[in-house]
CSV table of C-alpha atoms in Angstrom, one decimal:
chain,number,residue,atom,x,y,z
V,1,MET,CA,-45.4,-21.3,24.7
V,2,ARG,CA,-47.6,-19.1,22.7
V,3,LYS,CA,-50.9,-22.0,23.3
V,4,THR,CA,-49.5,-21.6,26.8
V,5,THR,CA,-50.1,-17.5,27.5
V,6,SER,CA,-53.1,-17.4,25.9
V,7,ILE,CA,-54.6,-20.1,27.7
V,8,LEU,CA,-53.3,-17.9,30.4
V,9,TRP,CA,-54.8,-14.6,28.5
V,10,GLY,CA,-58.0,-16.7,27.9
V,11,CYS,CA,-58.2,-17.8,31.7
V,12,VAL,CA,-57.6,-14.3,32.8
V,13,LEU,CA,-60.8,-13.4,30.7
V,14,VAL,CA,-63.3,-16.1,31.5
V,15,ALA,CA,-62.9,-14.8,35.0
V,16,LEU,CA,-63.2,-11.7,34.7
V,17,GLY,CA,-66.8,-12.5,32.8
V,18,VAL,CA,-68.0,-14.7,35.1
V,19,ILE,CA,-67.4,-12.5,38.0
V,20,LEU,CA,-68.8,-9.6,35.8
V,21,GLY,CA,-71.7,-12.5,35.6
V,22,ILE,CA,-72.3,-12.8,39.3
V,23,ASN,CA,-72.1,-9.1,40.3
V,24,ALA,CA,-75.2,-8.5,37.3
V,25,LEU,CA,-77.1,-11.1,38.6
V,26,GLY,CA,-76.8,-10.4,42.3
V,27,ILE,CA,-76.0,-13.6,42.9
V,28,ALA,CA,-73.2,-11.8,45.0
V,29,ARG,CA,-70.9,-9.6,45.3
V,30,ILE,CA,-67.5,-9.5,44.8
V,31,ASP,CA,-65.9,-6.4,44.6
V,32,ILE,CA,-63.5,-6.4,41.6
V,33,PHE,CA,-62.4,-2.7,42.5
V,34,PHE,CA,-61.0,-3.0,45.7
V,35,PRO,CA,-57.8,-1.4,47.4
V,36,GLY,CA,-54.7,-1.6,44.6
V,37,TRP,CA,-57.0,-3.0,42.1
V,38,TRP,CA,-55.2,-0.9,39.1
V,39,THR,CA,-51.4,-3.3,41.1
V,40,LEU,CA,-52.8,-6.3,38.8
V,41,PHE,CA,-52.3,-4.6,35.5
V,42,ILE,CA,-48.9,-4.4,36.6
V,43,ILE,CA,-48.7,-7.9,37.7
V,44,VAL,CA,-50.7,-10.2,35.4
V,45,PRO,CA,-49.2,-9.5,32.7
V,46,CYS,CA,-45.3,-10.1,33.5
V,47,PHE,CA,-46.7,-13.1,35.4
V,48,ILE,CA,-47.9,-14.4,32.2
V,49,SER,CA,-45.6,-12.7,30.1
V,50,LEU,CA,-43.0,-15.6,32.1
V,51,PHE,CA,-45.0,-18.5,30.1
V,52,GLY,CA,-43.5,-16.9,26.8
V,53,GLY,CA,-40.8,-17.4,25.0
V,54,ASP,CA,-37.0,-17.5,25.1
V,55,SER,CA,-36.8,-13.7,26.4
V,56,ASP,CA,-34.5,-12.8,29.2
V,57,LYS,CA,-37.1,-12.7,32.1
V,58,THR,CA,-36.0,-10.4,34.1
V,59,GLY,CA,-38.3,-7.4,33.0
V,60,ASP,CA,-41.1,-9.7,34.0
V,61,ILE,CA,-40.0,-10.4,37.4
V,62,ILE,CA,-39.0,-7.2,38.2
V,63,GLY,CA,-42.5,-6.2,37.1
V,64,ILE,CA,-44.1,-9.0,38.9
V,65,VAL,CA,-42.3,-7.6,42.2
V,66,ILE,CA,-42.8,-4.4,42.1
V,67,GLY,CA,-47.2,-5.0,41.3
V,68,VAL,CA,-47.1,-7.1,44.8
V,69,CYS,CA,-45.2,-4.9,46.8
V,70,LEU,CA,-47.6,-1.6,45.3
V,71,LEU,CA,-50.5,-4.6,45.9
V,72,LEU,CA,-49.4,-4.8,49.9
V,73,ALA,CA,-48.3,-1.5,50.7
V,74,CYS,CA,-52.6,-0.5,49.1
V,75,GLN,CA,-53.3,-3.1,51.6
V,76,GLY,CA,-51.7,-1.7,54.2
V,77,VAL,CA,-49.4,-4.6,54.8
V,78,ILE,CA,-46.8,-2.7,54.3
V,79,ALA,CA,-46.0,0.7,54.8
V,80,PHE,CA,-45.6,3.4,51.4
V,81,GLY,CA,-42.5,4.0,53.2
V,82,VAL,CA,-40.7,0.8,53.9
V,83,LEU,CA,-41.6,-0.3,50.0
V,84,TRP,CA,-39.2,3.1,48.8
V,85,LYS,CA,-36.9,2.6,50.9
V,86,LEU,CA,-36.2,-1.8,50.1
V,87,LEU,CA,-37.7,-1.2,47.0
V,88,VAL,CA,-34.6,-0.4,44.8
V,89,PRO,CA,-32.2,-2.7,46.1
V,90,ALA,CA,-34.3,-6.2,45.7
V,91,ILE,CA,-34.9,-4.8,42.1
V,92,LEU,CA,-31.1,-4.3,41.7
V,93,ILE,CA,-30.3,-7.7,43.3
V,94,ILE,CA,-33.1,-9.6,41.1
V,95,ILE,CA,-31.0,-7.4,38.8
V,96,GLY,CA,-27.7,-8.4,39.9
V,97,LEU,CA,-28.7,-13.0,40.2
V,98,SER,CA,-30.1,-12.4,36.1
V,99,ILE,CA,-26.8,-11.5,35.5
V,100,ILE,CA,-25.0,-14.0,36.7
V,101,PHE,CA,-26.8,-17.3,35.7
V,102,LYS,CA,-27.8,-15.6,32.5
V,103,ASP,CA,-23.9,-15.5,31.9
V,104,ALA,CA,-23.3,-18.8,33.5
V,105,LEU,CA,-26.3,-20.4,31.1
V,106,LYS,CA,-25.9,-18.9,27.6
V,107,GLY,CA,-22.0,-17.7,27.7
V,108,LYS,CA,-20.9,-19.4,25.6
V,109,VAL,CA,-24.0,-16.9,23.0
V,110,VAL,CA,-23.2,-13.7,24.6
V,111,LYS,CA,-18.8,-14.5,24.1
V,112,GLU,CA,-19.8,-14.9,20.1
V,113,VAL,CA,-21.9,-12.7,20.3
V,114,LYS,CA,-19.9,-10.0,21.9
V,115,LYS,CA,-16.8,-11.2,19.3
V,116,LEU,CA,-20.1,-9.7,16.3
V,117,HIS,CA,-20.2,-7.1,17.7
V,118,GLY,CA,-17.4,-5.0,15.8
V,119,LYS,CA,-18.1,-7.3,12.9
V,120,THR,CA,-21.7,-6.3,12.2
V,121,ASN,CA,-23.1,-4.7,9.4
V,122,ASP,CA,-23.8,-1.5,10.6
V,123,LYS,CA,-26.8,-1.1,8.0
V,124,GLU,CA,-30.0,0.3,10.3
V,125,TYR,CA,-33.9,-0.4,9.6
V,126,TRP,CA,-36.3,2.0,11.3
V,127,ALA,CA,-40.4,1.8,11.3
V,128,THR,CA,-41.3,4.8,13.5
V,129,PHE,CA,-45.4,4.7,13.2
V,130,SER,CA,-45.0,2.7,10.5
V,131,GLY,CA,-44.4,-0.6,8.6
V,132,GLN,CA,-41.1,-2.3,6.9
V,133,ASN,CA,-41.1,-5.4,5.3
V,134,LEU,CA,-36.8,-6.4,4.5
V,135,ASP,CA,-36.0,-9.3,1.7
V,136,PHE,CA,-32.4,-9.9,1.2
V,137,ALA,CA,-33.1,-12.6,-1.4
V,138,LYS,CA,-29.2,-13.2,-3.1
V,139,GLU,CA,-27.5,-10.7,-1.8
V,140,ASN,CA,-25.0,-11.3,1.2
V,141,PHE,CA,-26.1,-10.5,4.5
V,142,GLU,CA,-23.9,-9.5,7.1
V,143,GLY,CA,-25.8,-8.9,10.2
V,144,CYS,CA,-28.1,-5.5,10.6
V,145,ARG,CA,-30.0,-3.5,13.2
V,146,LEU,CA,-33.8,-3.5,13.0
V,147,GLU,CA,-35.3,-0.6,14.8
V,148,ALA,CA,-39.3,-1.0,15.7
V,149,ILE,CA,-41.0,1.9,17.4
V,150,PHE,CA,-44.6,2.0,17.8
V,151,GLY,CA,-44.2,0.6,14.0
V,152,GLY,CA,-43.1,-3.4,12.9
V,153,ILE,CA,-40.3,-4.8,10.5
V,154,LYS,CA,-40.2,-8.2,8.8
V,155,CYS,CA,-37.2,-9.0,7.5
V,156,ASP,CA,-37.0,-12.3,5.2
V,157,LEU,CA,-33.1,-14.2,5.2
V,158,ARG,CA,-34.6,-16.8,4.0
V,159,GLU,CA,-32.5,-16.7,0.6
V,160,ALA,CA,-30.0,-15.0,1.8
V,161,LYS,CA,-26.7,-16.4,1.2
V,162,ILE,CA,-25.2,-16.3,4.9
V,163,GLU,CA,-21.8,-17.5,4.3
V,164,GLN,CA,-20.6,-16.9,7.6
V,165,ASP,CA,-21.9,-16.3,11.5
V,166,VAL,CA,-24.1,-13.3,11.4
V,167,LEU,CA,-25.5,-10.7,13.9
V,168,VAL,CA,-29.5,-9.4,14.0
V,169,ARG,CA,-30.2,-6.4,16.9
V,170,ALA,CA,-33.5,-6.5,17.2
V,171,SER,CA,-35.3,-3.4,19.4
V,172,SER,CA,-38.8,-3.5,19.7
V,173,ILE,CA,-40.3,-0.9,21.5
V,174,PHE,CA,-44.5,-1.1,21.1
V,175,GLY,CA,-43.9,-2.2,18.2
V,176,GLY,CA,-43.3,-6.0,16.4
V,177,ILE,CA,-40.7,-7.4,14.7
V,178,THR,CA,-41.2,-10.5,12.2
V,179,ILE,CA,-37.5,-12.4,11.1
V,180,TYR,CA,-37.8,-15.1,8.8
V,181,ALA,CA,-34.6,-17.2,8.3
V,182,PRO,CA,-33.4,-20.0,6.7
V,183,GLU,CA,-33.6,-23.7,7.4
V,184,SER,CA,-30.0,-24.1,6.3
V,185,VAL,CA,-29.3,-21.3,9.4
V,186,ASN,CA,-29.1,-22.1,13.6
V,187,VAL,CA,-30.2,-19.1,15.3
V,188,GLN,CA,-29.6,-18.3,18.8
V,189,VAL,CA,-30.9,-15.7,21.2
V,190,ILE,CA,-30.3,-13.8,23.7
V,191,SER,CA,-32.4,-11.3,24.8
V,192,THR,CA,-33.6,-8.2,27.5
V,193,ALA,CA,-37.2,-8.0,27.9
V,194,MET,CA,-40.1,-5.8,30.0
V,195,PHE,CA,-43.5,-6.8,29.4
V,196,GLY,CA,-42.3,-8.0,26.2
V,197,GLY,CA,-40.5,-10.6,24.5
V,198,VAL,CA,-39.3,-12.8,22.0
V,199,THR,CA,-40.2,-16.7,20.4
V,200,ASN,CA,-38.5,-18.6,18.6
V,201,HIS,CA,-40.0,-20.8,15.8
V,202,HIS,CA,-37.0,-21.7,13.6
V,203,GLY,CA,-35.8,-24.3,16.2
V,204,LYS,CA,-38.1,-26.5,15.4
V,205,LYS,CA,-36.6,-27.1,12.0
V,206,ALA,CA,-33.4,-25.7,11.8
V,207,LYS,CA,-31.3,-28.7,10.3
V,208,ASP,CA,-28.1,-31.1,12.2
V,209,GLU,CA,-26.2,-30.5,9.8
V,210,ALA,CA,-26.3,-26.1,9.4
V,211,LYS,CA,-22.4,-24.7,10.2
V,212,LYS,CA,-23.9,-21.1,10.6
V,213,THR,CA,-25.7,-19.6,13.1
V,214,VAL,CA,-27.6,-16.1,12.5
V,215,PHE,CA,-27.7,-14.4,16.7
V,216,VAL,CA,-30.6,-12.0,17.4
V,217,GLU,CA,-29.7,-9.8,20.0
V,218,ALA,CA,-33.8,-8.6,21.1
V,219,THR,CA,-34.8,-6.0,23.5
V,220,CYS,CA,-38.3,-5.9,24.2
V,221,ILE,CA,-40.2,-3.4,25.0
V,222,PHE,CA,-43.9,-3.6,25.5
V,223,GLY,CA,-42.5,-5.5,22.5
V,224,GLY,CA,-42.1,-8.6,20.7
V,225,VAL,CA,-39.0,-10.2,18.4
V,226,GLU,CA,-40.7,-13.5,16.5
V,227,ILE,CA,-38.3,-15.7,14.6
V,228,LYS,CA,-39.5,-18.0,11.8
């Protein structure tokens, strides 16, 4: 997934460079500052984010809908008055459908996460405009909450003692969280993302006989969570 998003971003930059080059050489005149050009800063990142990570894509879809509607309004295709009337209902419909399908596709994972809410260790680790390196080597890990706000957290569980299913709540707002999970466990993810996402690399190396599961409940707003 990361490779796909990198290719897409590369294509965007190449296209922009070609357009600027054509304008500079006088071959043609391509106006990149058309009415509503600024909406591309909403549409393009949300569209590319659809192809990356394991996160919930509801936020990205809402971002695309908002961006496209604003672009159409700036182009005079629809009136701004009509736009504001329809935007909220459209967002509510998207959120409702995402809840329905998320429960259907990941219903078992959601139920397990809800069971662990009351059992999870209440230890919280924050990184606000800073960074934290957490190493739980040789510790009996029972779960935690990670909050990265304009900062970064590295959480190393590779040598931790995980004797039961655990829940890690990870919230990344304009920040980044990296979780290193041991190969002896499975990792299951549920997430909500807006201009961000979750990338789970652990699934490729988890052993078939793994009996314990690390559940990651992630919220990403202009941020990301990476599981290795």
